[in-house]
Short mmCIF file of C-alpha atoms in Angstrom, two decimals:
data_model
loop_
_atom_site.label_atom_id
_atom_site.label_comp_id
_atom_site.label_asym_id
_atom_site.label_seq_id
_atom_site.Cartn_x
_atom_site.Cartn_y
_atom_site.Cartn_z
CA MET Q 1 -2.33 24.58 -1.50
CA SER Q 2 -1.20 26.16 -4.72
CA GLU Q 3 -3.28 26.44 -7.88
CA ILE Q 4 -3.70 23.21 -9.76
CA THR Q 5 -1.37 22.86 -12.71
CA ASN Q 6 -1.14 20.10 -15.22
CA ASP Q 7 2.60 19.81 -14.86
CA TRP Q 8 4.05 18.88 -11.53
CA PRO Q 9 7.66 19.88 -10.99
CA VAL Q 10 10.45 17.44 -11.68
CA TRP Q 11 12.43 16.03 -8.77
CA GLU Q 12 15.80 14.34 -9.00
CA VAL Q 13 16.08 11.19 -6.92
CA PHE Q 14 19.21 9.95 -5.14
CA THR Q 15 19.21 6.59 -3.43
CA GLN Q 16 21.62 5.06 -0.94
CA LYS Q 17 22.10 1.34 -1.41
CA LYS Q 18 23.40 0.68 2.09
CA SER Q 19 24.17 2.65 5.18
CA GLY Q 20 27.39 4.59 4.79
CA ALA Q 21 27.43 4.37 0.99
CA PRO Q 22 27.01 7.54 -1.04
CA HIS Q 23 23.63 8.61 -2.36
CA GLU Q 24 23.69 8.01 -6.08
CA HIS Q 25 21.50 9.52 -8.74
CA ALA Q 26 18.70 7.07 -9.56
CA GLY Q 27 16.57 9.12 -11.94
CA ASN Q 28 13.79 11.65 -11.74
CA LEU Q 29 10.04 11.89 -11.38
CA HIS Q 30 7.12 14.29 -11.15
CA ALA Q 31 5.50 15.18 -7.83
CA PRO Q 32 3.45 18.06 -6.44
CA ASP Q 33 5.56 18.52 -3.29
CA ALA Q 34 8.41 17.10 -1.24
CA GLU Q 35 6.49 14.44 0.72
CA MET Q 36 4.83 13.12 -2.42
CA ALA Q 37 8.18 13.17 -4.21
CA LEU Q 38 9.62 10.96 -1.45
CA GLN Q 39 6.68 8.57 -1.68
CA ASN Q 40 6.87 8.43 -5.44
CA ALA Q 41 10.62 7.87 -5.26
CA ARG Q 42 10.05 4.98 -2.91
CA ASP Q 43 7.55 3.44 -5.32
CA VAL Q 44 9.46 4.11 -8.53
CA TYR Q 45 13.07 3.60 -7.48
CA SER Q 46 13.07 1.42 -4.39
CA ARG Q 47 10.20 -1.01 -4.67
CA ARG Q 48 12.56 -3.96 -4.93
CA ASN Q 49 14.50 -3.03 -1.85
CA GLU Q 50 17.18 -1.09 -3.70
CA ALA Q 51 17.63 1.61 -1.10
CA VAL Q 52 17.93 2.32 2.61
CA SER Q 53 17.69 6.09 2.21
CA ILE Q 54 16.33 8.46 -0.40
CA TRP Q 55 17.01 12.10 -1.21
CA VAL Q 56 14.73 14.08 -3.47
CA VAL Q 57 15.76 17.48 -4.79
CA PRO Q 58 13.72 19.83 -6.96
CA ALA Q 59 15.42 19.58 -10.35
CA GLU Q 60 15.36 23.36 -10.70
CA HIS Q 61 17.60 23.64 -7.64
CA ILE Q 62 20.34 21.61 -9.20
CA VAL Q 63 23.05 23.75 -10.71
CA SER Q 64 24.81 21.92 -13.48
CA SER Q 65 27.87 22.62 -15.55
CA THR Q 66 27.14 23.06 -19.23
CA PRO Q 67 28.77 21.38 -22.24
CA GLU Q 68 30.53 24.67 -22.94
CA ASP Q 69 32.18 24.44 -19.50
CA MET Q 70 33.84 21.18 -20.46
CA GLY Q 71 37.04 22.71 -21.79
CA PRO Q 72 37.82 25.18 -19.02
CA PHE Q 73 36.51 22.93 -16.25
CA PHE Q 74 38.01 19.59 -16.99
CA ASP Q 75 40.75 19.76 -19.63
CA PRO Q 76 43.38 21.53 -17.48
CA ALA Q 77 43.70 18.45 -15.30
CA ASN Q 78 44.80 16.28 -18.19
CA ASP Q 79 48.14 17.96 -18.91
CA LYS Q 80 49.13 18.42 -15.30
CA ILE Q 81 50.17 14.92 -14.49
CA TYR Q 82 51.85 16.06 -11.30
CA ARG Q 83 48.36 16.52 -9.83
CA HIS Q 84 47.94 12.77 -9.78
CA PRO Q 85 49.63 10.65 -7.12
CA GLN Q 86 50.84 8.21 -9.78
CA PHE Q 87 53.21 10.93 -10.98
CA TYR Q 88 55.38 10.47 -7.95
CA SER Q 89 57.50 7.40 -7.55
CA VAL Q 90 57.55 5.92 -4.11
CA PRO Q 91 60.94 5.00 -2.66
CA LYS Q 92 61.50 1.28 -2.21
CA VAL Q 93 61.92 1.69 1.55
CA VAL Q 94 58.47 3.19 1.86
CA LYS Q 95 56.93 0.50 -0.35
CA LYS Q 96 58.47 -2.25 1.82
CA ARG Q 97 57.00 -0.83 4.98
CA SER Q 98 53.47 -0.65 3.69
CA MET O 1 -17.10 -24.12 16.90
CA THR O 2 -13.62 -25.58 17.16
CA LYS O 3 -10.47 -23.50 17.24
CA GLN O 4 -9.50 -24.96 13.87
CA GLU O 5 -12.79 -23.91 12.22
CA ALA O 6 -12.56 -20.47 13.73
CA LEU O 7 -8.97 -19.96 12.62
CA PHE O 8 -9.81 -21.08 9.09
CA THR O 9 -12.66 -18.55 8.85
CA TYR O 10 -10.56 -15.83 10.41
CA LEU O 11 -7.75 -16.35 7.90
CA LEU O 12 -10.28 -16.42 5.08
CA ARG O 13 -11.72 -13.07 6.17
CA LEU O 14 -8.29 -11.44 6.27
CA ALA O 15 -7.34 -13.00 2.94
CA ASP O 16 -10.60 -12.18 1.15
CA ASP O 17 -10.46 -8.50 2.14
CA ARG O 18 -6.95 -8.27 0.78
CA LEU O 19 -7.43 -10.34 -2.34
CA ILE O 20 -10.49 -8.36 -3.45
CA LEU O 21 -8.96 -5.00 -2.55
CA GLY O 22 -5.78 -6.04 -4.35
CA HIS O 23 -7.79 -6.90 -7.43
CA ARG O 24 -9.55 -3.54 -7.36
CA LEU O 25 -6.21 -1.76 -7.02
CA SER O 26 -4.78 -3.79 -9.88
CA GLU O 27 -7.48 -2.33 -12.12
CA TRP O 28 -5.52 0.94 -11.97
CA CYS O 29 -2.54 -0.64 -13.70
CA GLY O 30 -2.07 1.40 -16.86
CA HIS O 31 -4.86 3.80 -15.83
CA GLY O 32 -3.26 5.80 -13.02
CA PRO O 33 -3.58 9.58 -13.21
CA VAL O 34 0.20 9.91 -13.48
CA LEU O 35 2.95 7.36 -14.04
CA GLU O 36 4.18 7.59 -10.45
CA GLU O 37 0.74 6.88 -8.97
CA ASP O 38 0.15 4.11 -11.45
CA ILE O 39 3.25 2.38 -10.07
CA ALA O 40 2.28 3.17 -6.46
CA LEU O 41 -1.19 1.65 -6.85
CA ALA O 42 0.19 -1.41 -8.63
CA ASN O 43 2.69 -1.84 -5.79
CA MET O 44 -0.10 -1.71 -3.24
CA ALA O 45 -2.16 -4.15 -5.28
CA LEU O 46 0.77 -6.56 -5.17
CA ASP O 47 1.25 -6.04 -1.42
CA ASN O 48 -2.36 -7.04 -0.84
CA ILE O 49 -2.40 -9.95 -3.27
CA GLY O 50 0.93 -11.28 -2.00
CA HIS O 51 -0.22 -11.13 1.59
CA ALA O 52 -3.57 -12.72 0.67
CA THR O 53 -1.68 -15.59 -0.97
CA SER O 54 0.22 -16.33 2.26
CA LEU O 55 -2.99 -16.12 4.29
CA LEU O 56 -4.83 -18.46 1.92
CA THR O 57 -1.95 -20.92 1.90
CA TYR O 58 -2.08 -21.05 5.67
CA ALA O 59 -5.90 -21.21 5.65
CA ALA O 60 -5.76 -24.24 3.35
CA GLU O 61 -3.26 -25.87 5.70
CA VAL O 62 -5.47 -25.19 8.72
CA GLU O 63 -8.56 -26.46 6.91
CA ASP O 64 -6.70 -29.65 5.99
CA LYS O 65 -9.12 -30.79 3.30
CA GLY O 66 -6.64 -31.00 0.48
CA ARG O 67 -7.41 -27.59 -0.96
CA ASN O 68 -4.64 -25.12 -1.78
CA GLU O 69 -4.52 -21.32 -2.00
CA ASP O 70 -5.47 -21.29 -5.69
CA GLN O 71 -8.56 -23.40 -5.06
CA LEU O 72 -9.60 -21.09 -2.26
CA ALA O 73 -9.09 -18.00 -4.43
CA PHE O 74 -10.47 -19.19 -7.75
CA PHE O 75 -13.03 -21.87 -6.96
CA ARG O 76 -15.19 -20.21 -4.35
CA ASP O 77 -18.35 -18.36 -5.39
CA VAL O 78 -19.74 -15.04 -4.22
CA ARG O 79 -21.64 -16.53 -1.28
CA GLU O 80 -18.47 -18.21 0.01
CA TYR O 81 -16.44 -15.01 -0.07
CA THR O 82 -16.18 -13.39 3.36
CA ASN O 83 -14.73 -9.97 2.51
CA ILE O 84 -16.41 -6.80 3.70
CA LYS O 85 -18.37 -4.86 1.09
CA LEU O 86 -16.06 -1.86 1.37
CA VAL O 87 -13.32 -3.57 -0.62
CA GLU O 88 -15.48 -4.91 -3.45
CA LEU O 89 -17.00 -1.60 -4.55
CA PRO O 90 -15.85 -0.55 -8.04
CA LYS O 91 -12.64 1.46 -8.04
CA GLY O 92 -14.39 4.73 -8.93
CA ASP O 93 -12.22 7.76 -9.61
CA PHE O 94 -8.76 8.23 -8.11
CA GLY O 95 -10.22 10.04 -5.09
CA PHE O 96 -12.62 7.18 -4.37
CA THR O 97 -9.80 4.66 -4.48
CA ILE O 98 -7.68 6.86 -2.22
CA ALA O 99 -10.56 7.33 0.24
CA ARG O 100 -11.08 3.57 0.45
CA GLN O 101 -7.34 2.99 0.80
CA PHE O 102 -7.28 5.44 3.66
CA LEU O 103 -10.26 3.98 5.53
CA PHE O 104 -9.09 0.41 5.04
CA SER O 105 -5.34 0.78 5.59
CA THR O 106 -5.87 2.80 8.77
CA PHE O 107 -7.89 -0.10 10.13
CA ALA O 108 -5.51 -2.78 8.82
CA MET O 109 -2.59 -0.99 10.45
CA LEU O 110 -4.30 -0.84 13.85
CA HIS O 111 -5.52 -4.42 13.53
CA TYR O 112 -2.05 -5.76 12.79
CA GLU O 113 -0.46 -3.67 15.51
CA ALA O 114 -2.92 -5.26 17.92
CA LEU O 115 -1.99 -8.73 16.65
CA LYS O 116 1.63 -8.31 17.74
CA ASP O 117 1.01 -10.64 20.68
CA CYS O 118 -0.98 -13.16 18.64
CA ALA O 119 -0.62 -16.66 20.09
CA ASP O 120 -0.50 -18.26 16.64
CA PRO O 121 3.14 -17.90 15.53
CA GLN O 122 2.39 -18.22 11.82
CA LEU O 123 -0.33 -15.56 11.82
CA LYS O 124 1.82 -13.38 14.05
CA GLY O 125 4.71 -13.59 11.61
CA MET O 126 2.60 -12.86 8.54
CA THR O 127 0.83 -9.89 10.07
CA ALA O 128 4.05 -8.41 11.47
CA LYS O 129 5.52 -8.49 7.97
CA ALA O 130 2.43 -6.96 6.37
CA LEU O 131 2.14 -4.28 9.05
CA LYS O 132 5.00 -2.36 7.43
CA GLU O 133 3.10 -2.39 4.15
CA TYR O 134 -0.11 -1.11 5.71
CA ARG O 135 1.81 1.65 7.47
CA TYR O 136 2.97 2.74 4.06
CA HIS O 137 -0.50 2.42 2.51
CA HIS O 138 -1.80 4.55 5.35
CA ARG O 139 0.86 7.19 4.87
CA HIS O 140 0.36 7.29 1.11
CA SER O 141 -3.43 7.60 1.24
CA LYS O 142 -3.35 10.03 4.17
CA GLN O 143 -1.10 12.42 2.28
CA TRP O 144 -3.41 12.24 -0.71
CA ILE O 145 -6.54 12.82 1.41
CA ILE O 146 -4.94 16.00 2.77
CA ARG O 147 -3.94 17.23 -0.67
CA LEU O 148 -7.25 16.45 -2.31
CA GLY O 149 -9.32 17.79 0.59
CA ASP O 150 -7.28 20.93 1.03
CA GLY O 151 -6.68 21.28 -2.70
CA THR O 152 -8.96 22.83 -5.27
CA LYS O 153 -12.71 23.30 -4.98
CA GLU O 154 -13.30 20.37 -7.29
CA SER O 155 -10.87 17.99 -5.55
CA HIS O 156 -12.37 18.98 -2.18
CA GLU O 157 -15.93 18.25 -3.31
CA ARG O 158 -15.03 14.98 -4.96
CA ILE O 159 -13.01 13.55 -2.07
CA GLN O 160 -15.72 14.62 0.39
CA LYS O 161 -18.30 12.78 -1.71
CA SER O 162 -16.13 9.67 -1.79
CA ILE O 163 -15.70 9.71 1.99
CA ASN O 164 -19.46 10.22 2.41
CA ASP O 165 -20.30 7.41 -0.03
CA LEU O 166 -17.91 4.97 1.65
CA TRP O 167 -18.88 5.83 5.21
CA MET O 168 -21.76 3.37 5.54
CA TYR O 169 -19.39 0.54 4.59
CA THR O 170 -16.96 1.23 7.43
CA ASN O 171 -18.85 -0.36 10.30
CA GLU O 172 -18.18 -3.77 8.80
CA LEU O 173 -14.49 -3.32 9.55
CA PHE O 174 -15.38 -4.02 13.18
CA PHE O 175 -17.59 -7.06 12.53
CA MET O 176 -17.19 -9.84 15.06
CA ASN O 177 -19.00 -13.06 15.88
CA GLU O 178 -18.36 -16.48 17.40
CA VAL O 179 -15.23 -16.88 15.27
CA ASP O 180 -13.66 -13.92 17.04
CA GLU O 181 -14.86 -15.02 20.47
CA VAL O 182 -13.28 -18.45 20.10
CA LEU O 183 -9.99 -16.97 18.90
CA ILE O 184 -9.94 -14.17 21.46
CA SER O 185 -10.17 -16.79 24.20
CA GLU O 186 -7.19 -18.53 22.54
CA LYS O 187 -5.33 -15.18 22.42
CA ILE O 188 -5.11 -15.46 18.64
CA ALA O 189 -7.56 -12.71 17.71
CA VAL O 190 -8.22 -9.30 19.25
CA ASN O 191 -11.39 -7.49 20.17
CA LEU O 192 -11.95 -5.25 17.15
CA GLU O 193 -14.34 -3.06 19.10
CA LYS O 194 -11.32 -1.85 21.07
CA LEU O 195 -9.78 -0.53 17.86
CA ARG O 196 -12.78 1.60 17.01
CA SER O 197 -11.86 4.72 18.95
CA ASP O 198 -8.26 4.70 17.67
CA TRP O 199 -9.51 4.28 14.11
CA GLN O 200 -11.97 7.14 14.52
CA LYS O 201 -9.24 9.33 15.99
CA LEU O 202 -6.80 8.71 13.13
CA VAL O 203 -9.50 9.15 10.49
CA GLU O 204 -10.91 12.30 12.06
CA GLU O 205 -7.47 13.90 12.51
CA THR O 206 -6.70 13.52 8.84
CA LEU O 207 -10.14 14.57 7.64
CA LYS O 208 -9.87 17.70 9.75
CA GLU O 209 -6.42 18.48 8.43
CA ALA O 210 -7.85 18.02 4.94
CA THR O 211 -10.67 20.50 5.79
CA LEU O 212 -13.19 17.69 5.24
CA GLU O 213 -16.35 17.02 7.20
CA ILE O 214 -16.66 13.87 9.28
CA PRO O 215 -19.79 12.01 8.18
CA ASP O 216 -22.41 10.86 10.66
CA TYR O 217 -21.51 7.62 12.46
CA LYS O 218 -25.17 7.01 13.25
CA GLN O 219 -26.30 6.71 9.64
CA TYR O 220 -27.44 3.38 8.15
CA MET O 221 -24.51 0.99 8.07
CA GLN O 222 -24.02 -1.78 5.52
CA GLN O 223 -23.43 -5.34 6.69
CA GLY O 224 -23.47 -8.88 5.37
CA GLY O 225 -20.12 -9.23 3.63
CA ARG O 226 -18.65 -11.46 6.31
CA ASN O 227 -21.64 -13.79 5.88
CA GLY O 228 -21.34 -13.94 2.11
CA ILE O 229 -24.04 -11.38 1.36
CA HIS O 230 -22.41 -9.02 -1.12
CA THR O 231 -23.14 -6.17 -3.47
CA GLU O 232 -23.74 -7.05 -7.11
CA HIS O 233 -20.21 -5.87 -7.90
CA LEU O 234 -18.40 -8.84 -6.37
CA GLY O 235 -19.87 -11.31 -8.87
CA TYR O 236 -18.46 -9.39 -11.82
CA LEU O 237 -15.11 -9.06 -10.10
CA LEU O 238 -14.90 -12.79 -9.40
CA GLY O 239 -16.06 -13.52 -12.96
CA GLU O 240 -13.05 -11.69 -14.29
CA MET O 241 -10.63 -12.91 -11.65
CA GLN O 242 -11.65 -16.55 -11.81
CA GLN O 243 -12.34 -16.98 -15.50
CA LEU O 244 -8.96 -18.33 -16.56
CA PRO O 245 -8.41 -20.90 -13.81
CA ARG O 246 -11.99 -22.09 -14.19
CA MET O 247 -11.64 -22.55 -17.96
CA TYR O 248 -8.23 -24.19 -17.61
CA PRO O 249 -8.17 -25.67 -14.10
CA GLU O 250 -4.87 -27.45 -14.67
CA ALA O 251 -3.12 -24.45 -16.20
CA GLN O 252 0.33 -23.71 -14.84
CA TRP O 253 1.96 -20.30 -15.03
#
């Protein structure tokens, strides 16, 4: 085992509400290792039967976009309406069939 | 001894172990070493207390003397409590609590697995439900035993001391008398002696993995809890647990 430290690493917790549903971010917690992170996640985020599956990921392994990325990452989509399906009108014949 | 008397005592033993252990675990609420463990121990306290409530409700029904679960929990004195001494010992440090959780939940898990063919449908149902909880308690405490044992020098020494100190209280897990004989013949109870080697195997495997020494099985072993002979600690525990209902017997909450 590693040297004792006062600060356990942070783990991000993702829970799946039912089979087939996506794992959604539930929150985070401290734990010394993966197994304990899973146990803690079970106790902290699923003690009232909220989940059927849990993922825990060391927070340091999550790569996140930064606030500065906001412009270049997300703005270009806004003025390109043709990227959205609503931009295209559907012919009446097609609508009838569906 | 009739089947009814035996079943009542049997249910009381199961319930008392869990109620007292649950109370001891609840003492960690707000005092856990980290937030996550605080919540884990409180969860396990609630598992035990919730299960004890169902057992006491059924015990009261079997007894059929007009008592209910609250009267059984809050209006019995030390000498009427049938829990083993292991569960009444003060909570100690985190390692002590974990060591006790490990020794007890390993047994509870095996016991409830063995009760899967119990001839009493109500007891069978309750223990099948609680088995999942004890599997989790076992897993939780086992992982901690390994980390504390195979951790730092200090954690190793402290968890070893806790295991050593608790060892003489473990023989009582396997206590049996006429109550068990009557119920075994009815296919309601199981022979606890048959669980001993499995319990030892599971305990020894984990202690070895945790680089801990297995204490001597032949040392002096505590007894008496099942007959109402307890350590001094149970009286204080009951004093705290029973104070409110005894002061306000009609209180509703």
